[in-house]
Structures are given as C-alpha cells and as structure tokens.
C-alpha cells in the first residue's frame, strides 16, 4: 500500500529530526537573544525582520508538532484497519476449520431402525463391498456381540467373488466373560418392555449364537478365511468396516435392526476406529484363525481343534446340535430378508 503525502512528509522530517531540532533550537535561541539584547537598538526595519524570523521559527515548531499529531492519528487508523483485517482473517480461518471438522464428523447416510432388514442399508453395504473390488487391501471388520448375522452373510456370500481375498476379522463377545454377556442380555431384554425380562434365558441364547458363529466360520473355512478376536467390552455399539466405509449402530433403541450410520474414510469416526482396529490386529496371540490352507500353524482346521476351542469357551454342546440350531436361526434370518424383498442368493 502506497504512503499518503502526509506520511511522506513526516518520514522526511523524521529522517532529519535531530538535525532539524538542533538547528531550530539554535536559530530560535539566537533570535530570542538578539531580540532581547540587540533589537532595542535596531531600526524599525531590522526589528520587523527579526520578529518575522522568530515568528517563522515558532511556526515551524508548531507545524512539526501538528504533523506529529496527525501522523500518530494516521498510525492509529492504519493500525485499526490492520487489526480489523487480521480479525477478519482469523474469523474466516476459524469458520473454515469448524466447517472442515463439522463435515468430517457427519455420516454420509443414516438408516433408521426397524423390525425388518433395510433395503437401503443392504444396497449401501453391497456398494461398499464392491466399491473397492480393484483394491488389493480389501477388508471386512466386524465388532459387536455374537456376529451371528455376519456369519450368516459370510456363509451365503462365500461363493461370490467379492469375498475372495477379503481380509475378514470378527471381534465377537467372549462367552467366558459372564458379567459382560449378562449386560448384553439385559440390554436386549429391555427392548421388550411389555414382558418380564428373562436374563438367564437371553444369556443362554446369546452364548449359543456365539458358538454357532464359531462353527460357521469353521464350516466355510475352505472358501472364506476368517480371523476371530474375543473381546469383553461393555455394550455400546456394533461396527462394520467394509473397505472405505464404516457402518455404526449404537445399542440405544428397541428395534431389532438398530439405526445405523454410514461414514466414509474421510470422516473422523472412520479414521479413529480403523486406527484402533489396526492396533488390535497386530496381536497374533489373541487371534483365532479359521482357515484350511497354509496359515500360522495354529489355525482351527480340524473338528478336534474346533471342539477344543468350544470347550475353552464354555460350550458343552455337540457340533450336530449346534449346526441344527444354526439352521433354525439362519432360517429366521432368511425369512426376514425375503419379507423385506432381499434375495438371499445375492449379496446383502
């Protein structure tokens, strides 16, 4: 920004301020001395000249003072304008940061809770599964309770190419953590406000579902490689990471299928969750691997190993009984999907 004439004038005076003040002082003092000592003996003409010179010196001093005051005022105005500009930039930057944080915190879709499967949720889930088909780092991570419906999905989808080379990790409830299982059971029983809660019966059903999921992962191991991690977290949410999307459902409503939120990989929720999951995946000691190929050597690839695992989890039920219960449970899921107009032979 160019300086105004007043600023240029002041800068010129400011540059030679000491010299100007020194000369002004000497001239003024000299004139005053002459005026006091000599002037009475001068003629009228020289007295007028001396008075004029003294007046000029005084005027020059007054002019300098006025310019200095005007300069200070100009500086204050310039400083105020600069402050307003900086404040405006700060406000705009704050708005931009808030907008970025707000956008990153929002889901890209919300699927309302219902008593039947949602077709819109199914479409979004399948799109997420297919969306990264060319990506070598494709994965499906689940965290929740029994993963019963997820196991049903894997069983039905095991022949689809979308599940080939898919990294699958299931974080399911540890059935040996009785207190945590009871909290999940209590949560589910609270969804039925018009009947007396049966916590013990719900605990038995929930642990059965966990055992059924483990058996299912074993039965599909030839086509779908599944890693299982047992957790003991209190009921808060169910989360499914599917490539670049996350489907999050909080255990806060009374619907069979809770309201779900979909986040993409640019969201804060996705970034935070996948970081936590990645840390959990690097702990092989906690991994239970269902696979019939060349794995870690500790994979569950025989029925004996499966039975040993089930016993460690507190299951005393025979495999045939668990498979019969699975057929009944998965048959119920199939009926619900068909009622919602979703074909079980397709991806869902």
Short mmCIF file of C-alpha atoms in Angstrom, two decimals:
data_model
loop_
_atom_site.label_atom_id
_atom_site.label_comp_id
_atom_site.label_asym_id
_atom_site.label_seq_id
_atom_site.Cartn_x
_atom_site.Cartn_y
_atom_site.Cartn_z
CA UNK A 1 0.00 0.00 0.00
CA UNK A 2 1.48 3.44 -1.05
CA UNK A 3 2.14 6.08 1.60
CA UNK A 4 -0.03 9.20 1.57
CA UNK A 5 1.63 12.68 1.22
CA UNK A 6 1.37 13.34 4.95
CA UNK A 7 3.29 10.16 5.71
CA UNK A 8 5.95 11.03 3.14
CA UNK A 9 6.35 14.50 4.62
CA UNK A 10 6.59 13.14 8.11
CA UNK A 11 9.09 10.48 7.08
CA UNK A 12 11.30 13.18 5.53
CA UNK A 13 11.14 15.24 8.71
CA UNK A 14 11.59 12.15 10.87
CA UNK A 15 14.75 11.22 8.99
CA UNK A 16 16.42 14.57 9.80
CA UNK A 17 14.64 15.13 13.07
CA UNK A 18 17.74 15.61 15.25
CA UNK A 19 19.37 17.99 12.81
CA UNK A 20 16.15 19.93 12.33
CA UNK A 21 15.52 20.25 16.04
CA UNK A 22 19.14 21.31 16.67
CA UNK A 23 19.04 23.99 14.01
CA UNK A 24 15.59 25.07 15.10
CA UNK A 25 16.78 25.37 18.68
CA UNK A 26 19.90 27.37 17.74
CA UNK A 27 18.03 29.66 15.39
CA UNK A 28 15.24 30.20 17.86
CA UNK A 29 17.62 30.79 20.75
CA UNK A 30 19.73 33.14 18.67
CA UNK A 31 16.74 35.10 17.53
CA UNK A 32 15.40 35.36 21.01
CA UNK A 33 18.80 36.52 22.32
CA UNK A 34 19.12 39.06 19.54
CA UNK A 35 15.60 40.19 20.13
CA UNK A 36 16.20 40.72 23.82
CA UNK A 37 19.71 42.22 23.71
CA UNK A 38 20.19 43.86 20.39
CA UNK A 39 16.81 44.51 18.90
CA UNK A 40 16.04 47.59 21.05
CA UNK A 41 18.93 49.39 19.33
CA UNK A 42 17.95 48.38 15.82
CA UNK A 43 15.94 50.37 13.50
CA UNK A 44 12.29 49.61 12.81
CA UNK A 45 13.07 47.65 9.64
CA UNK A 46 15.51 45.27 11.31
CA UNK A 47 13.20 44.87 14.25
CA UNK A 48 10.47 43.74 11.83
CA UNK A 49 12.85 41.32 10.11
CA UNK A 50 13.94 39.84 13.44
CA UNK A 51 10.36 39.48 14.61
CA UNK A 52 9.44 37.75 11.34
CA UNK A 53 12.29 35.29 11.64
CA UNK A 54 11.39 34.48 15.24
CA UNK A 55 7.75 34.01 14.24
CA UNK A 56 8.82 31.71 11.38
CA UNK A 57 10.87 29.56 13.74
CA UNK A 58 7.95 29.29 16.13
CA UNK A 59 5.60 28.47 13.25
CA UNK A 60 7.98 25.76 12.05
CA UNK A 61 7.96 24.18 15.52
CA UNK A 62 4.18 24.35 15.75
CA UNK A 63 3.85 22.85 12.27
CA UNK A 64 6.11 19.96 13.23
CA UNK A 65 4.01 19.30 16.36
CA UNK A 66 0.80 19.32 14.30
CA UNK A 67 2.30 16.95 11.72
CA UNK A 68 3.43 14.65 14.53
CA UNK A 69 -0.09 14.57 15.97
CA UNK A 70 -1.58 13.89 12.54
CA UNK A 71 0.95 11.11 11.99
CA UNK A 72 0.02 9.46 15.29
CA UNK A 73 -3.65 9.61 14.34
CA UNK A 74 -2.89 8.16 10.90
CA UNK A 75 -0.88 5.36 12.51
CA UNK A 76 -3.76 4.59 14.84
CA UNK A 77 -6.18 4.45 11.92
CA UNK A 78 -3.79 2.25 9.93
CA UNK A 79 -3.27 0.02 12.96
CA UNK A 80 -7.02 -0.26 13.47
CA UNK A 81 -7.54 -1.19 9.83
CA UNK A 82 -4.80 -3.80 10.07
CA UNK A 83 -6.33 -5.19 13.25
CA UNK A 84 -9.73 -5.44 11.59
CA UNK A 85 -8.14 -7.21 8.64
CA UNK A 86 -6.33 -9.67 10.93
CA UNK A 87 -9.52 -10.25 12.91
CA UNK A 88 -11.46 -10.94 9.70
CA UNK A 89 -8.79 -13.41 8.57
CA UNK A 90 -8.92 -15.11 11.97
CA UNK A 91 -12.72 -15.39 11.78
CA UNK A 92 -12.57 -16.81 8.26
CA UNK A 93 -9.91 -19.33 9.29
CA UNK A 94 -11.99 -20.38 12.31
CA UNK A 95 -15.06 -20.82 10.11
CA UNK A 96 -13.05 -22.93 7.67
CA UNK A 97 -11.72 -25.15 10.45
CA UNK A 98 -15.16 -25.54 12.01
CA UNK A 99 -16.68 -26.36 8.61
CA UNK A 100 -13.98 -28.98 7.99
CA UNK A 101 -14.45 -30.52 11.44
CA UNK A 102 -18.25 -30.43 11.08
CA UNK A 103 -18.20 -32.10 7.66
CA UNK A 104 -15.73 -34.76 8.84
CA UNK A 105 -17.99 -35.57 11.78
CA UNK A 106 -21.14 -36.13 9.72
CA UNK A 107 -22.23 -39.53 8.37
CA UNK A 108 -22.83 -39.83 4.65
CA UNK A 109 -26.07 -41.73 5.29
CA UNK A 110 -28.44 -42.63 8.12
CA UNK A 111 -30.56 -45.79 8.09
CA UNK A 112 -33.50 -45.65 10.54
CA UNK A 113 -34.08 -48.53 12.92
CA UNK A 114 -36.76 -51.05 12.02
CA UNK A 115 -38.09 -54.51 12.79
CA UNK A 116 -37.09 -55.79 9.34
CA UNK A 117 -33.87 -55.56 7.31
CA UNK A 118 -33.45 -52.30 5.41
CA UNK A 119 -33.07 -52.49 1.64
CA UNK A 120 -31.31 -49.13 1.58
CA UNK A 121 -28.81 -50.42 4.13
CA UNK A 122 -28.33 -53.58 2.09
CA UNK A 123 -27.67 -51.52 -1.07
CA UNK A 124 -25.17 -49.28 0.72
CA UNK A 125 -23.39 -52.26 2.27
CA UNK A 126 -23.10 -54.07 -1.07
CA UNK A 127 -21.87 -50.89 -2.79
CA UNK A 128 -19.20 -50.56 -0.11
CA UNK A 129 -18.22 -54.20 -0.60
CA UNK A 130 -17.99 -53.83 -4.36
CA UNK A 131 -16.56 -50.32 -4.38
CA UNK A 132 -13.01 -51.42 -3.66
CA UNK A 133 -13.00 -54.57 -5.78
CA UNK A 134 -9.79 -53.45 -7.53
CA UNK A 135 -8.06 -52.59 -4.26
CA UNK A 136 -5.61 -55.22 -3.05
CA UNK A 137 -6.15 -54.16 0.56
CA UNK A 138 -9.81 -55.16 0.89
CA UNK A 139 -11.25 -55.99 4.27
CA UNK A 140 -14.35 -56.60 6.35
CA UNK A 141 -14.02 -55.99 10.08
CA UNK A 142 -16.89 -56.59 12.46
CA UNK A 143 -17.20 -55.75 16.14
CA UNK A 144 -20.27 -56.47 18.22
CA UNK A 145 -21.82 -59.33 20.15
CA UNK A 146 -22.18 -62.76 18.53
CA UNK A 147 -21.68 -61.80 14.85
CA UNK A 148 -24.50 -64.24 14.09
CA UNK A 149 -25.92 -62.27 11.18
CA UNK A 150 -22.41 -61.53 9.88
CA UNK A 151 -21.67 -65.27 9.94
CA UNK A 152 -24.91 -65.86 8.03
CA UNK A 153 -23.84 -63.24 5.48
CA UNK A 154 -20.44 -64.90 5.01
CA UNK A 155 -21.98 -68.34 4.66
CA UNK A 156 -24.39 -67.16 1.96
CA UNK A 157 -21.81 -64.99 0.21
CA UNK A 158 -18.89 -67.42 0.30
CA UNK A 159 -19.31 -68.23 -3.39
CA UNK A 160 -19.29 -64.61 -4.55
CA UNK A 161 -16.09 -63.09 -5.98
CA UNK A 162 -16.47 -60.06 -3.69
CA UNK A 163 -15.47 -62.27 -0.76
CA UNK A 164 -12.39 -63.65 -2.47
CA UNK A 165 -9.13 -62.41 -0.93
CA UNK A 166 -11.16 -60.36 1.53
CA UNK A 167 -9.42 -59.83 4.87
CA UNK A 168 -12.08 -60.78 7.41
CA UNK A 169 -11.74 -60.16 11.12
CA UNK A 170 -14.55 -60.69 13.61
CA UNK A 171 -14.37 -59.13 17.07
CA UNK A 172 -17.04 -61.03 18.99
CA UNK A 173 -18.04 -61.26 22.61
CA UNK A 174 -16.00 -63.60 24.82
CA UNK A 175 -18.59 -66.11 26.15
CA UNK A 176 -16.47 -66.78 29.24
CA UNK A 177 -16.95 -63.18 30.44
CA UNK A 178 -20.21 -63.87 32.21
CA UNK A 179 -20.78 -60.39 33.60
CA UNK A 180 -20.35 -58.76 30.19
CA UNK A 181 -22.60 -61.32 28.49
CA UNK A 182 -25.27 -60.59 31.10
CA UNK A 183 -25.08 -56.87 30.31
CA UNK A 184 -25.70 -57.60 26.63
CA UNK A 185 -28.58 -59.92 27.57
CA UNK A 186 -30.08 -57.26 29.83
CA UNK A 187 -29.82 -54.71 27.04
CA UNK A 188 -31.68 -56.96 24.61
CA UNK A 189 -34.36 -57.85 27.14
CA UNK A 190 -35.05 -54.15 27.72
CA UNK A 191 -36.23 -53.96 24.11
CA UNK A 192 -39.33 -55.90 25.17
CA UNK A 193 -40.95 -53.56 27.73
CA UNK A 194 -44.25 -55.46 27.84
CA UNK A 195 -42.89 -58.72 29.20
CA UNK A 196 -40.90 -59.90 32.19
CA UNK A 197 -37.15 -59.92 31.37
CA UNK A 198 -35.55 -63.36 31.19
CA UNK A 199 -31.88 -62.54 31.62
CA UNK A 200 -30.79 -66.15 32.15
CA UNK A 201 -32.59 -67.33 29.02
CA UNK A 202 -31.13 -64.48 26.98
CA UNK A 203 -27.62 -65.27 28.23
CA UNK A 204 -28.04 -68.88 27.06
CA UNK A 205 -29.33 -67.71 23.68
CA UNK A 206 -26.51 -65.22 23.24
CA UNK A 207 -23.77 -67.72 24.10
CA UNK A 208 -25.41 -70.22 21.75
CA UNK A 209 -25.23 -67.62 18.98
CA UNK A 210 -21.52 -67.13 19.65
CA UNK A 211 -20.88 -70.88 19.41
CA UNK A 212 -22.95 -71.06 16.21
CA UNK A 213 -20.83 -68.29 14.66
CA UNK A 214 -17.61 -70.13 15.55
CA UNK A 215 -18.94 -73.33 13.98
CA UNK A 216 -19.97 -71.39 10.86
CA UNK A 217 -16.52 -69.85 10.48
CA UNK A 218 -15.09 -73.35 10.70
CA UNK A 219 -17.51 -74.79 8.14
CA UNK A 220 -16.77 -72.12 5.50
CA UNK A 221 -13.00 -72.07 6.12
CA UNK A 222 -12.17 -73.63 2.73
CA UNK A 223 -13.61 -70.67 0.84
CA UNK A 224 -13.55 -67.86 3.40
CA UNK A 225 -10.61 -67.23 5.68
CA UNK A 226 -11.78 -65.68 8.96
CA UNK A 227 -9.86 -64.33 11.93
CA UNK A 228 -11.72 -64.08 15.23
CA UNK A 229 -10.84 -61.98 18.27
CA UNK A 230 -12.74 -62.34 21.53
CA UNK A 231 -13.47 -59.11 23.38
CA UNK A 232 -15.04 -58.20 26.72
CA UNK A 233 -16.20 -54.64 26.05
CA UNK A 234 -19.47 -53.50 27.54
CA UNK A 235 -22.37 -52.99 25.08
CA UNK A 236 -22.04 -49.69 23.27
CA UNK A 237 -22.14 -50.18 19.51
CA UNK A 238 -21.94 -52.60 16.62
CA UNK A 239 -19.47 -51.59 13.94
CA UNK A 240 -18.74 -53.00 10.49
CA UNK A 241 -15.80 -51.69 8.47
CA UNK A 242 -16.19 -52.55 4.80
CA UNK A 243 -13.24 -51.29 2.79
CA UNK A 244 -13.62 -47.50 2.71
CA UNK A 245 -16.89 -47.34 4.63
CA UNK A 246 -17.97 -47.84 8.21
CA UNK A 247 -21.46 -48.81 9.39
CA UNK A 248 -22.04 -47.90 13.01
CA UNK A 249 -25.08 -48.78 15.15
CA UNK A 250 -25.41 -47.80 18.80
CA UNK A 251 -27.28 -50.07 21.18
CA UNK A 252 -29.75 -47.37 22.21
CA UNK A 253 -33.07 -48.17 20.56
CA UNK A 254 -35.58 -51.02 20.83
CA UNK A 255 -35.62 -52.06 17.18
CA UNK A 256 -34.44 -55.46 16.03
CA UNK A 257 -32.28 -53.65 13.47
CA UNK A 258 -30.90 -50.54 15.14
CA UNK A 259 -30.44 -47.22 13.44
CA UNK A 260 -27.16 -47.29 11.52
CA UNK A 261 -24.83 -44.50 10.47
CA UNK A 262 -22.57 -44.76 7.44
CA UNK A 263 -19.22 -42.93 7.43
CA UNK A 264 -16.68 -42.80 4.63
CA UNK A 265 -12.92 -42.99 5.06
CA UNK A 266 -12.53 -39.19 5.22
CA UNK A 267 -14.55 -38.96 8.44
CA UNK A 268 -13.09 -38.65 11.91
CA UNK A 269 -15.10 -41.67 13.10
CA UNK A 270 -13.66 -43.93 10.39
CA UNK A 271 -10.08 -42.73 10.93
CA UNK A 272 -10.24 -43.18 14.69
CA UNK A 273 -11.86 -46.62 14.53
CA UNK A 274 -9.61 -48.12 11.89
CA UNK A 275 -6.58 -46.96 13.85
CA UNK A 276 -7.85 -48.79 16.92
CA UNK A 277 -8.68 -51.92 14.91
CA UNK A 278 -5.28 -51.93 13.25
CA UNK A 279 -3.59 -51.96 16.64
CA UNK A 280 -5.72 -54.91 17.73
CA UNK A 281 -4.90 -56.86 14.56
CA UNK A 282 -1.16 -56.80 15.21
CA UNK A 283 -1.57 -59.01 18.29
CA UNK A 284 -1.45 -62.57 16.87
CA UNK A 285 -1.67 -64.13 20.33
CA UNK A 286 -5.32 -63.07 20.52
CA UNK A 287 -6.22 -64.31 17.04
CA UNK A 288 -8.28 -67.41 16.32
CA UNK A 289 -7.76 -68.33 12.69
CA UNK A 290 -10.26 -70.36 10.67
CA UNK A 291 -8.51 -71.45 7.50
CA UNK A 292 -7.75 -74.66 5.66
CA UNK A 293 -4.59 -73.51 3.90
CA UNK A 294 -1.08 -72.58 4.91
CA UNK A 295 -1.65 -70.39 7.93
CA UNK A 296 0.12 -69.77 11.18
CA UNK A 297 0.05 -73.44 12.17
CA UNK A 298 -2.38 -72.73 14.98
CA UNK A 299 -5.43 -72.29 12.77
CA UNK A 300 -8.67 -74.15 13.50
CA UNK A 301 -8.70 -76.61 10.60
CA UNK A 302 -9.98 -79.83 12.23
CA UNK A 303 -13.10 -80.67 14.20
CA UNK A 304 -10.96 -81.69 17.15
CA UNK A 305 -9.39 -78.22 17.29
CA UNK A 306 -12.85 -76.72 16.96
CA UNK A 307 -14.21 -78.80 19.83
CA UNK A 308 -11.23 -77.86 21.99
CA UNK A 309 -11.90 -74.19 21.26
CA UNK A 310 -15.59 -74.52 22.09
CA UNK A 311 -14.78 -76.24 25.37
CA UNK A 312 -12.40 -73.42 26.31
CA UNK A 313 -15.26 -71.06 25.60
CA UNK A 314 -17.55 -72.97 27.95
CA UNK A 315 -19.56 -74.90 25.37
CA UNK A 316 -20.60 -78.45 26.17
CA UNK A 317 -22.96 -78.88 23.20
CA UNK A 318 -22.20 -81.31 20.37
CA UNK A 319 -21.44 -79.98 16.90
CA UNK A 320 -24.50 -81.63 15.35
CA UNK A 321 -26.75 -79.86 17.85
CA UNK A 322 -25.11 -76.51 17.16
CA UNK A 323 -25.48 -76.99 13.40
CA UNK A 324 -29.16 -77.85 13.84
CA UNK A 325 -29.68 -74.69 15.91
CA UNK A 326 -27.82 -72.74 13.25
CA UNK A 327 -30.17 -74.00 10.54
CA UNK A 328 -33.10 -72.77 12.62
CA UNK A 329 -31.54 -69.40 13.39
CA UNK A 330 -30.30 -68.75 9.86
CA UNK A 331 -33.68 -69.82 8.52
CA UNK A 332 -35.23 -66.99 10.55
CA UNK A 333 -32.77 -64.51 9.06
CA UNK A 334 -33.63 -65.76 5.59
CA UNK A 335 -37.35 -65.28 6.19
CA UNK A 336 -36.78 -61.70 7.35
CA UNK A 337 -34.70 -60.89 4.29
CA UNK A 338 -37.29 -62.35 1.95
CA UNK A 339 -40.03 -60.37 3.71
CA UNK A 340 -38.01 -57.22 3.02
CA UNK A 341 -37.65 -58.13 -0.65
CA UNK A 342 -33.97 -59.06 -0.39
CA UNK A 343 -32.77 -62.17 -2.20
CA UNK A 344 -30.50 -64.31 -0.01
CA UNK A 345 -28.68 -65.66 -3.06
CA UNK A 346 -27.39 -62.16 -3.76
CA UNK A 347 -25.05 -60.12 -1.62
CA UNK A 348 -26.63 -58.47 1.39
#
